[in-house]
Amino acid sequence: MTTAPPLRGSTLDGWHALTEAVEQAERTLTPLPAPARRTAAQRAVADAAKNRARAERAGFLQRHADAVYDRLTDGRTREPRIDELVAAAATAYPGLVPTAELLERENSRPQADKEGHEIDQGIFLRAVLRSPVAGPHLLASMLRPTDRALALLPEFRRTGTVRMKAVRLERRDGVARLTLCRDDCLNAEDNQQVDDMETAVDLALLDPGVRVGLVRGGEMSHPRYRGRRIFSAGINLKNLSSGGISLVDFLLRRELGYVHKLVRGIRVEGPTAWHTPYAEKPWVAAVDGFAIGGGAQLLLVFDHVLAASDAYFSLPAAKEGIVPGVANFRLGRSTGPRLSRQIILEGRRVRASEPAARLLVDEVVEPEELDAAVERSLARLDGEAVLVNRHMLNLAEEPVDAFRAYMAEFAFQQALRLYGADVIGKVGRFAAGSS
């Protein structure tokens, strides 16, 4: 443990209690076998040590989150992204969150053999996002365009095309066409897909030649759906089981990054910033095949959603054991409380052909008519009045502070769920069955 940060008074007392609990947890865990091979008694000892450290961590942050955040951001004069923020916290406040080296070791292990250090990140980020001072600053930081997008922008403006591993982006007739192209895994989501999607959304929002955006799944090479378009199979459960789905780089970056940018737009600077600090555009989604899990979550932020009549939608949160992103916050607004509970808590699958689907999508057409219907929808949303009215609708339907409060609790609860015994067991069985 390195030297504690320059704190004073009760803050310093709280820091000493935290570091003592963290050091005790390290001494307890070091001689134990990997989590999956521990006896019941060893698990109880490990859990008690980790719980004590987490209680001290949560109490310290409840009292001092703003002071910590101000130090990490130089009094909110810098705007780190969420991954940069937790990395800075690991350096400035040793023991508050796991170091990059510790997480790298964790990420090389299956989910069942991890200690759950990401839970400590969840505790930290819940405190930051809860704060009416630090929280809005972090949300605004996450709405800045990424460095990757800024580097690719000249090429995209010149050629109108960017091809990435998970997403193909084309500008045609003022439309940014984002095609999900993980054809081998039915567009299942992982860290790579989140990075590529945020890059593509940024490029579409940055390019003045784009007036409307479209997201649609590409044709699959997967044996079961070869040659068919598929929207999304949701989170990649095999990656989750093997330890490749991260709290910060996937689950939180996804919601605070490109999904939130679809709603709010991106932060802009320059002579037009007095008018609005955000550049936003209307978005259309077209669903072929199915939108499962994260794919169904995405539909809740689009301005117009079309679906082929043979498509279906589901949020298998109960089956997977995790929280379905921001769907718990957004779905009831579209469907009402009864149907949202049936979908999220009971795993109800909604087919595009049934009446309830009209609460999730705007148009249902025969598969062979979907292309033409998409083009008509894009034309309807291409207008200046559409922009200002979507802005006002989103402001009324999803107030920023309400979204922030939800994300604060989501950061913590989803971190806990990633390491729940039921989740580890379910995704392990899924991975074994699909291999």
XYZ file of C-alpha atoms in Angstrom:
435
model
C 0.000 0.000 0.000
C 1.469 3.366 -0.989
C 1.250 6.617 0.929
C -2.268 7.867 1.583
C -3.372 11.026 -0.263
C -3.103 14.419 1.457
C -6.300 14.400 3.505
C -7.130 16.167 6.762
C -9.285 15.700 9.864
C -12.179 13.276 9.650
C -11.372 12.613 5.994
C -7.953 11.318 6.986
C -9.471 9.182 9.759
C -11.868 7.624 7.259
C -9.031 6.950 4.848
C -6.981 5.176 7.531
C -9.935 2.906 8.385
C -10.417 2.091 4.703
C -6.770 1.275 4.016
C -6.596 -0.906 7.130
C -9.633 -2.902 5.962
C -8.217 -3.224 2.414
C -4.863 -4.459 3.694
C -6.584 -6.976 5.966
C -8.623 -8.262 3.017
C -5.439 -8.677 0.962
C -3.770 -10.650 3.765
C -6.851 -12.859 4.068
C -7.272 -13.580 0.352
C -3.630 -14.140 -0.628
C -3.197 -17.675 0.817
C -6.621 -18.908 -0.309
C -7.194 -20.973 -3.467
C -9.044 -19.480 -6.444
C -12.709 -18.642 -5.690
C -14.166 -21.588 -7.613
C -12.046 -24.051 -5.585
C -12.716 -22.665 -2.098
C -14.539 -24.603 0.565
C -17.662 -23.156 2.128
C -15.633 -22.096 5.169
C -12.978 -20.416 3.018
C -15.665 -18.573 1.047
C -17.184 -17.300 4.283
C -13.796 -15.994 5.488
C -13.090 -14.320 2.130
C -16.546 -12.761 1.933
C -16.274 -11.354 5.467
C -12.932 -9.681 4.675
C -14.162 -8.251 1.371
C -17.422 -7.069 2.913
C -15.620 -5.187 5.666
C -13.408 -3.409 3.129
C -16.417 -2.605 0.939
C -18.364 -1.203 3.871
C -15.456 1.129 4.681
C -15.126 2.066 1.028
C -18.820 2.884 0.676
C -18.829 4.913 3.894
C -15.736 6.871 2.911
C -17.208 7.727 -0.498
C -20.591 8.614 0.942
C -18.855 11.348 2.909
C -16.068 12.402 0.551
C -17.040 11.579 -3.060
C -16.977 15.228 -4.177
C -13.569 15.861 -2.621
C -12.175 12.741 -4.281
C -13.676 13.656 -7.647
C -12.399 17.223 -7.478
C -8.898 15.985 -6.828
C -9.070 13.505 -9.723
C -10.334 16.170 -12.141
C -8.359 19.182 -10.865
C -11.485 20.873 -9.588
C -13.548 19.677 -12.582
C -11.271 21.482 -15.049
C -10.475 18.146 -16.753
C -13.027 15.782 -18.260
C -11.823 12.186 -18.001
C -13.897 9.387 -19.470
C -15.079 6.714 -17.084
C -12.140 4.357 -17.711
C -9.685 7.217 -17.231
C -11.450 8.253 -14.023
C -11.202 4.835 -12.357
C -7.571 4.525 -13.473
C -6.780 7.909 -11.903
C -8.571 6.911 -8.701
C -6.505 3.722 -8.461
C -3.310 5.791 -8.593
C -4.339 8.713 -6.388
C -6.240 6.655 -3.781
C -4.614 3.206 -3.531
C -7.179 0.668 -2.378
C -10.205 2.744 -3.324
C -10.581 0.894 -6.633
C -8.514 -1.938 -8.153
C -5.338 -1.106 -10.054
C -4.956 -1.765 -13.775
C -2.533 -4.609 -12.990
C -4.993 -6.251 -10.617
C -7.807 -6.010 -13.164
C -5.559 -7.394 -15.900
C -4.886 -10.465 -13.776
C -8.606 -10.789 -13.047
C -9.561 -10.457 -16.698
C -7.333 -13.377 -17.657
C -9.516 -15.669 -15.521
C -12.984 -17.136 -16.070
C -15.753 -15.229 -14.302
C -16.054 -17.978 -11.679
C -12.417 -17.524 -10.628
C -12.492 -13.743 -10.146
C -12.519 -12.068 -6.735
C -15.046 -9.452 -7.867
C -12.787 -6.404 -7.718
C -15.110 -4.674 -10.197
C -17.609 -4.397 -7.350
C -15.214 -1.853 -5.828
C -15.431 0.138 -9.073
C -19.219 -0.045 -8.798
C -19.112 1.360 -5.258
C -16.916 4.229 -6.433
C -18.969 5.060 -9.524
C -22.270 4.887 -7.643
C -20.969 7.565 -5.271
C -19.703 9.749 -8.127
C -22.887 9.502 -10.175
C -25.113 10.088 -7.136
C -23.406 13.401 -6.447
C -25.248 16.443 -7.869
C -21.806 17.996 -8.404
C -19.611 15.175 -9.692
C -22.363 13.175 -11.437
C -23.415 15.735 -14.070
C -19.760 16.475 -14.794
C -19.035 12.800 -15.516
C -22.148 12.450 -17.698
C -21.085 15.481 -19.730
C -17.547 14.109 -20.049
C -18.910 10.859 -21.487
C -20.814 12.776 -24.183
C -17.621 14.108 -25.741
C -16.611 12.458 -29.032
C -13.952 9.781 -28.643
C -10.372 10.288 -29.822
C -10.808 7.351 -32.186
C -13.773 9.010 -33.883
C -11.967 12.339 -34.204
C -9.024 10.550 -35.842
C -11.317 8.768 -38.346
C -13.509 11.785 -39.120
C -11.441 13.210 -42.028
C -11.496 9.832 -43.783
C -15.218 9.392 -43.216
C -16.034 12.895 -44.462
C -13.932 12.247 -47.573
C -15.044 8.712 -48.451
C -18.369 8.298 -46.634
C -17.308 4.834 -45.464
C -15.597 3.352 -42.420
C -15.360 -0.396 -41.824
C -14.698 -1.669 -38.310
C -14.774 -5.175 -36.879
C -18.302 -4.958 -35.452
C -19.870 -2.078 -37.413
C -19.872 -0.899 -41.020
C -20.682 2.807 -41.457
C -21.765 4.346 -44.765
C -23.063 7.816 -45.570
C -25.535 7.827 -48.444
C -28.038 10.562 -49.358
C -27.583 12.300 -46.003
C -28.144 9.089 -44.040
C -25.522 7.465 -41.821
C -26.187 3.738 -42.209
C -24.736 1.764 -39.282
C -24.767 -1.941 -40.070
C -24.053 -4.354 -37.230
C -21.764 -6.888 -38.892
C -20.619 -9.459 -36.322
C -21.971 -12.096 -38.679
C -20.414 -15.065 -36.843
C -22.144 -14.432 -33.494
C -25.491 -12.864 -34.435
C -24.261 -9.394 -33.458
C -23.772 -10.455 -29.847
C -22.360 -7.540 -27.860
C -18.908 -7.366 -26.308
C -16.248 -4.745 -25.553
C -15.288 -4.512 -29.242
C -18.856 -3.885 -30.337
C -19.266 -1.095 -27.778
C -16.072 0.604 -28.967
C -17.055 0.340 -32.633
C -20.626 1.497 -32.028
C -19.541 4.572 -30.088
C -17.057 5.420 -32.835
C -19.729 5.055 -35.510
C -22.329 7.097 -33.597
C -19.755 9.844 -33.004
C -18.850 9.967 -36.693
C -22.492 10.192 -37.726
C -23.113 13.021 -35.269
C -19.911 14.886 -36.171
C -20.311 14.757 -39.947
C -22.346 17.747 -41.243
C -23.243 15.673 -44.299
C -25.348 13.355 -42.137
C -28.913 14.408 -41.330
C -30.431 11.108 -40.112
C -28.992 7.855 -38.717
C -30.073 4.253 -39.332
C -29.062 1.138 -37.356
C -29.739 -2.290 -38.843
C -28.247 -5.760 -38.580
C -26.303 -7.222 -41.488
C -26.412 -10.646 -43.094
C -25.151 -13.517 -40.963
C -22.654 -16.302 -41.675
C -23.807 -18.176 -38.552
C -24.952 -21.646 -39.748
C -28.457 -21.276 -38.337
C -29.146 -17.912 -39.965
C -26.770 -17.889 -42.929
C -27.661 -15.175 -45.438
C -30.339 -13.611 -43.189
C -30.218 -10.198 -41.561
C -30.279 -10.276 -37.742
C -30.491 -7.233 -35.467
C -28.867 -8.430 -32.220
C -28.586 -11.434 -29.918
C -27.699 -9.236 -26.921
C -24.737 -9.678 -24.599
C -22.166 -12.290 -25.584
C -22.677 -14.847 -22.800
C -19.643 -16.888 -23.811
C -17.486 -13.803 -23.327
C -19.168 -13.121 -19.988
C -18.444 -16.649 -18.789
C -14.799 -16.460 -19.875
C -14.325 -13.131 -18.078
C -14.275 -10.923 -21.180
C -17.217 -8.622 -20.338
C -16.153 -5.728 -18.131
C -18.183 -3.411 -15.927
C -16.476 -0.193 -17.030
C -15.456 -0.835 -20.651
C -18.645 -2.619 -21.643
C -21.626 -2.268 -19.324
C -21.118 1.330 -18.218
C -19.368 2.691 -21.291
C -22.237 1.321 -23.395
C -24.964 3.135 -21.437
C -23.075 6.364 -20.703
C -21.423 6.397 -24.121
C -23.066 5.573 -27.420
C -26.554 4.718 -26.128
C -26.773 8.006 -24.233
C -25.376 9.809 -27.287
C -28.247 8.431 -29.363
C -30.554 10.231 -26.916
C -28.644 13.461 -26.134
C -26.145 13.836 -28.972
C -22.479 14.689 -28.499
C -20.858 17.636 -26.758
C -19.655 20.298 -29.174
C -17.443 23.340 -28.842
C -17.030 26.423 -30.971
C -19.147 29.351 -32.132
C -22.438 27.414 -32.074
C -22.052 26.136 -28.513
C -23.982 29.135 -27.127
C -27.025 27.829 -29.001
C -26.775 24.270 -27.724
C -23.836 22.353 -26.279
C -24.946 19.183 -28.082
C -25.113 18.032 -31.696
C -27.926 15.532 -32.098
C -29.735 13.861 -34.982
C -32.811 11.652 -35.382
C -32.299 7.888 -35.467
C -34.186 4.992 -37.042
C -33.798 1.280 -36.228
C -34.885 -1.622 -38.418
C -35.248 -5.056 -36.808
C -34.782 -8.213 -38.831
C -34.972 -11.580 -37.097
C -34.826 -10.616 -33.445
C -33.708 -8.015 -30.941
C -32.712 -9.854 -27.772
C -31.360 -8.352 -24.551
C -29.152 -5.380 -25.396
C -30.685 -5.297 -28.875
C -34.149 -4.784 -27.392
C -32.759 -2.196 -24.970
C -31.446 -0.185 -27.904
C -34.867 0.114 -29.501
C -36.060 2.216 -26.574
C -33.895 5.208 -27.566
C -34.679 5.436 -31.287
C -37.043 7.988 -32.780
C -38.645 5.442 -35.099
C -38.457 1.649 -34.992
C -39.537 -0.706 -37.762
C -39.682 -4.482 -37.595
C -40.269 -7.335 -39.993
C -43.473 -9.202 -39.179
C -41.540 -12.393 -38.363
C -39.242 -10.668 -35.824
C -39.436 -10.911 -32.051
C -38.135 -9.056 -29.001
C -37.054 -10.214 -25.554
C -35.140 -9.103 -22.463
C -34.043 -12.376 -20.822
C -32.781 -10.677 -17.668
C -34.259 -13.281 -15.327
C -32.652 -16.072 -17.327
C -29.218 -14.409 -17.436
C -29.391 -13.006 -13.908
C -28.161 -9.498 -14.755
C -29.854 -6.093 -15.028
C -30.953 -5.310 -18.619
C -29.144 -2.001 -18.927
C -31.440 1.006 -18.745
C -34.487 -0.969 -19.895
C -35.926 -0.939 -16.355
C -35.898 2.867 -16.579
C -37.181 3.212 -20.158
C -39.384 0.235 -20.982
C -42.359 1.080 -18.765
C -42.598 4.470 -20.450
C -43.409 2.658 -23.708
C -45.335 -0.371 -22.535
C -46.763 0.526 -19.131
C -45.811 -1.194 -15.864
C -47.590 -4.519 -16.338
C -46.046 -5.472 -19.683
C -42.604 -4.206 -18.678
C -42.667 -6.538 -15.654
C -43.760 -9.462 -17.800
C -40.893 -8.834 -20.219
C -38.143 -8.153 -17.655
C -39.136 -10.289 -14.663
C -40.818 -13.223 -16.427
C -38.948 -13.268 -19.726
C -41.991 -12.762 -21.928
C -41.083 -12.811 -25.621
C -43.048 -10.345 -27.746
C -43.539 -11.227 -31.396
C -43.869 -8.447 -33.939
C -47.126 -9.990 -35.166
C -48.933 -9.599 -31.815
C -50.699 -6.373 -30.730
C -48.337 -5.783 -27.784
C -45.472 -5.262 -30.228
C -46.957 -1.908 -31.225
C -45.900 -0.646 -27.796
C -42.281 -1.434 -28.699
C -42.110 -0.522 -32.389
C -43.751 2.026 -34.673
C -44.235 -0.061 -37.812
C -44.502 -3.770 -38.552
C -44.256 -4.756 -42.201
C -43.703 -7.915 -44.199
C -40.000 -8.791 -44.518
C -39.918 -8.055 -48.244
C -41.385 -4.582 -47.613
C -38.954 -3.544 -44.873
C -36.376 -1.867 -47.131
C -38.950 0.493 -48.653
C -40.551 1.240 -45.292
C -37.144 2.157 -43.846
C -36.490 4.658 -46.625
C -39.892 6.293 -46.095
C -39.198 6.618 -42.380
C -35.786 8.200 -42.986
C -37.370 10.761 -45.298
C -40.002 11.685 -42.694
C -37.354 12.370 -40.045
C -35.195 14.545 -42.300
C -36.153 18.036 -41.141
C -35.049 20.888 -38.893
C -38.273 20.855 -36.888
C -37.746 17.170 -36.161
C -34.450 17.987 -34.433
C -35.799 20.550 -32.004
C -38.899 18.520 -31.213
C -36.969 15.290 -30.546
C -34.750 17.343 -28.242
C -37.747 18.582 -26.278
C -39.388 15.139 -26.206
C -36.236 13.526 -24.824
C -35.902 16.282 -22.241
C -39.466 15.682 -21.051
C -39.397 11.880 -21.207
C -35.923 11.291 -19.805
C -34.716 14.120 -17.522
C -30.936 14.059 -17.141
C -31.031 13.918 -13.342
C -33.421 10.965 -13.377
C -31.148 9.127 -15.806
C -28.132 9.935 -13.623
C -29.838 8.593 -10.490
C -30.704 5.366 -12.285
C -27.157 4.951 -13.603
C -25.695 5.484 -10.122
C -27.624 2.530 -8.755
C -27.125 0.506 -11.943
C -23.328 0.841 -11.649
C -23.460 -0.777 -8.223
C -26.193 -3.376 -8.713
C -24.837 -4.602 -12.044
C -21.372 -4.990 -10.506
C -22.885 -7.192 -7.789
C -24.840 -9.222 -10.335
C -21.753 -9.977 -12.436
C -20.402 -11.967 -9.499
C -23.620 -13.552 -8.278
C -23.364 -17.329 -7.940
C -26.512 -17.754 -10.025
C -25.095 -15.653 -12.890
C -21.769 -17.500 -12.897
C -23.589 -20.832 -12.937
C -26.003 -19.848 -15.709
C -23.467 -18.340 -18.097
C -21.074 -21.221 -17.420
C -23.741 -23.731 -18.462
C -24.601 -21.617 -21.510
C -20.965 -21.419 -22.585
C -20.507 -25.186 -22.132
C -23.646 -25.925 -24.107
C -22.758 -23.638 -27.022
C -19.128 -24.718 -27.404
